[in-house]
């Protein structure tokens, strides 16, 4: 990687002389691309000069800049789901043109065009990059009335879901904590609700999303395996609009509109489940039948996305973004016993309250410094917290008077908080160069664990008590990064994106640095065929300590230390891309990734322990992952969708011998084969059918496939004086041949969905959705254990595996009204 870094430095240092050396006077055409109706900026619109065959795309804020020589210009602008606009004019100086794009006239055109080319691209330089417009996300069947962005990403080759049915993301051999999730540029640490069954992304608030799993642009850093860059809606500058969705277990509402017409707007989206409201009547009915025992409980989560957009002028505008999401779980039991013979009664109760969630806020300022230079400056805040409170109390009364009482309360909390800034600049000095540069800084405050216990006792009015507090010291760290990248067109066939990302992390008096090269290149073999290659280096300075295979709020984020060095990954990939008749897209990618300083719990160490001393309970090692991915997509016509296949190998090795005696072993989510089929069939403007079928090789786990039996006693021996086998328990001892030595059964599942669109007057629309998760009720395993009896009821001579499933066939519905 050092040689690659040196090569990239030379390339970037040569870019400016190359730009300056290109002769000829240039003028710049710049401006914003808007959706004409709401005046909301469009991300990724294509601006193209047909006469010179030069073009660019609008950035994350809808701004574009294209430098061209003077003379006749034929400029066209296109965006998925919108008609193409074109203008012809003579360029004699710097020109500002704002484009108002009209949506396609029919609903069918909107949906079909919005899916065009989203999964693969012949002309750009990126490998393993996916654009996710809202229409593409909606083409996957909903689960319990919710269309989930992360579950759509799970349908891509090279992405493992982890545990069946949950919103895990294990990308090209990486772990769950190696994905960088961004909401309007703000990092999100926990993206799961309901222990991972849903993600935190409310699709009503999402304007666009980009997913990178191969060649990472230099502007991203901090994670090893993937980037999920989500942008939310700015708000309608012209009129008030919204939508309301009623689902099986949750409802959503979204509102947007102008605060000052063509000047300021707002967008608000709220989602909440009501499992607690549904279970409350059930508990009341059950409790009415019980005299001495009462049970209460509930669970819900919510998400709130809000954005304010203010335009000072055509050159300056500001955004205020807010996200708040939380899960809440509670359970309570009460017992009441009355004794008539001595007129006494006893009341006891216990309960648990568990809250966890995210808070995000950012203030962004955009400014156009010149026709060629656009800047965005952000101040960001991010927080994740988890709080648990458990209590027990009891009271005794005699003749209605309190005689004895006692209570015990336990609390636990953990979390992480970030405060920082981010600056990003787009510079387009020439149509052959698109330069991006900037920096970012985060001040981390890690709160690994704080817990305590409070006890109180009382008798005849006299109160006593004690309190015990325990906490790990908060850890503060500084993370700073600077980057530069250039998207260079060397010729009509060759295009290169080269960049460097430099990062620094300071914690507890120790400073780590990392220079990460990013290079990707595209070579056009024809108008519809290209080959690409890429190399990326990524550093990561935080770890997630998890005690489960699913996302739990007790998972702890911890920083690197003087003993635990930063993780580093190097990835090489190459592929071929082909477009057939502007209807079908095909891609084939091969990739190879090396991982360094990855951590796992040592053999024989319990994961269910306080985080104190966590460094002594983990080991650092290395990993290797490589594979092949194929993707075929049909993006036009009544039938659209994609077919993906992934073949991969993922392993780990810990040379220190702390895990698996230093021998190489397969990773837990080493899913050898993965197949995804997603289809959406548009019968007419009102009826739509969609379905997805998933197959992947089973996950791995560590089980004792053999068992040592205790030898029988020899004549004259007792358990106290026997030799050799005294360390074996009476019921025998399990033998683990290696870590992750058992692969569970393969998983496959069919999900189906049906959408009925009913247009109404004045642009209103009603949408009915019926969906079925796991339509043929495949019992996919989520865990397994050995079972069965051996001789005389003892341990089995050969393990018999029992596999357990969670999710059978699950039907759901939702109703959406747009206005």
Phi, psi and omega in degrees: 000331178297321178295320177297318180300317180297320179296317180294320178300315178298320181295313182293322180292337179273350185293315184295315174300326179294319179296315183294330184284344182284116189279168177102140178287137180235141171242158187245130170258124183217168179155196179244153173249123185241154160283122190299321186290304182268356185059035176264138183293150180250127182267131175082020175291144181266124176246123192219131175267111185291331183287319181261353181057045176239147181202177178206181177230154176286146185276193184294351179242014176083004183271144176225158177209128182222116179267129185222155175287155180297153180132196182289130181233132174244098188256129178236148180231133180222152178206141183301133181086001182230155175289155179278136177247147183217143176218149179239129180204168178260123183272116180237001180182175178303133188229137176252123178229120173261129185257132174252108185267134179264133179293153177303150192291320184255155179299323180298317180295321180299311184293315183294312183294329182290346178262355188295124172059023185285333188263340181211156182214135181278320192271330183282172184268350188281141170249145178065028179251140183227129172265137185236081173292157183305324181295325178293319179297320181288350180282352177264137183304142178284154177241119184053038177082003183244127171270122190248126181297317182293323179291335172291319177297328177296342180277000181269145175296146181087359182240123178259143180277350185075238179284133184305129176092352184254169186265041176284158180220107178240105193255121175046054175083003181273175178261176185294332183271006184260018179250131178266112177259128181233134170244109185053041178084000183260126182290141178241130185268323180238118185247026186236144169241159177053047177059027175107002181283328175238158174259170183278357185274110175277112186295341176294334182265351188272129174267319180201163177211141177238139182235124180241128178230355182240268180275110184272127173299150184296342182287350178251146177195172177103347177223161188265327198251323183201166175229129174243104186256105185254131176244134183261166183293143180278330184111142183287126180274351187251310187222168178269129178220165178185183178207155177225132181234129175248118182243185184292318181235359182210163176225155180224150173219138180225132180228143176207155180171177182277138166273317170226120187306129181062013182232313184217146181214168178223157173215128181227132176226132182228138178224138177212139171273160179228040173298325179294323179289329179284326183277338182301312177299325179296318178294321180296319179293316180295319181292332179294339179269352183249134181265321187258345185229134178233138179235139178222153178181165178182163177211142172203162169221161178216158173226137175230117174249132179218143178214137172246135184234122181231128181255108177289318180198183177294342182260341190223134176207161185225145178233137171243118184247144178216136172223136175221130178214141183208146170253145179222125180231135178214148176213142182213140177230141179226141177232134179231123180237128178245140181236106186290331187293329176239014177053045177241159175215150183233128178239128177225150182208152171215158183196170180215136173233130185225118179234137176208151180174183183243151167228130178228144174209144176208147176239115184248139175234121175261141176212135176266102182288325176202177180298339183254350186234120178240137180229150174226127178241131185229143167249128190233152177220135180216139180213138170235136181220154175220128181227132178234134176228124177238145181213155172221138176212155179213149179221146174231134180233150176226120184056036178082356181258138181288126180249319180219146173208152178208154178208152176221130179234132177238139178225153181215138177211152176203167179168183178213143180226137179236139170227134182187195179221165174212135175235136179223135180231138174248125183231122182236081182284343185205150180298344178269001182225132171231101187259133174236140176206161181169188179208165175208156182217139176227131171260108183270140167235108180266130175241087188302306180202140169222125178213162182194168181224136177234130180237144174218146182226145179214144178210120178055042175086358180259123183253135171225163180185172177210155181226135178236123179245138176222136176203150170277145178297140176293141182250128180247139184216156179242129177234124183228144181213152174222146184215161172206139178211155180223126174266105191249129171262108182277329177200183178297339182255331189251129176221137185228138169246115182234138181200168176228142176234116179252131182231154179221137180225124182239124181210134176050041177080001179249140181237128176244143177231158178210130176252115190242110179280147177224118179223132172219144184223147178231137177233119180280121174271343179188180182297333185241010184221133178215158171239149184222157174213151183207154175221132182222141172240136183224138174248150176220133187246003178232151180234153175249116176271114185240139179256015184207164176276352176244167182285122176236148179290352175275355175297138188244133171270128179227151181272171172294161180225186178291339179262330181255107185277163180298147174282150179218140178228138172241130183232133175241136181214154178211150182196171177234142183230138183217136176243129183248116175056029181054025182236319183245137175241134179233142176215147176225121181233136170245141184217154179217128184229137172246139182239136182232144178062033174285153183240148171211159177293141180294161175297135176081002181261133179284135175280341186267066180221159176302157184286348178301132181074023183296333180296330179281346183259359179240161177234151177252140181207205182225165179215161177224138177217139178205156182183186182223138182228133177238141180217131175233130185228137171248122191246358178226162180098180180291327180255117178232165179149195180208158174235127181232147176223134177233134176237123186211158174230130182225125179223168178224155175209135180238093188300339180292348178087002181289336181232128175056032179055030178080000181277150178292142178216159180285143179288160183301318182255046173277076180274102189300314182239144177213128180232133175228132175234119180236128182222144176226121182246121182263104181290315177199194183293348185248333188243136180217134175245137175221154181203157176216137177238132184235137173222135172208150177298148186296154176288162179258155175207164182261119179223157176274104180273352176226165186215130173276127174263146179286125182297152178293155179291137174279162178304128179089353180268150170230170179299336182278332184243007181292156183250146168086314188249017184294339181278351180273126179299165182300326182268014177094183183220132178287151179238122179257114184289324179192168177285143179054048185273357182233130175258125178289170182298152179296152181248141171208151189202144176242125175247139182232148178215152179223126179243131176242116181262131179233094180296145178234182183291155175058038175079002179283159181205143173248138181230122174258134178233129172239130183223153177228120176269131179060063191300323179259020169054049174287127180271087181280134185285141172246343175200167181210157175209151176288146182211167179116162182245142175265201179300139178057031178077007181278200182290148181290146175290330178229132185294136171248120187269131174250122181254144185242142179241160181246314194247110173275203175296129181230108175276155178204165177214162172205153177234128181238134177238121180253137182218000000 
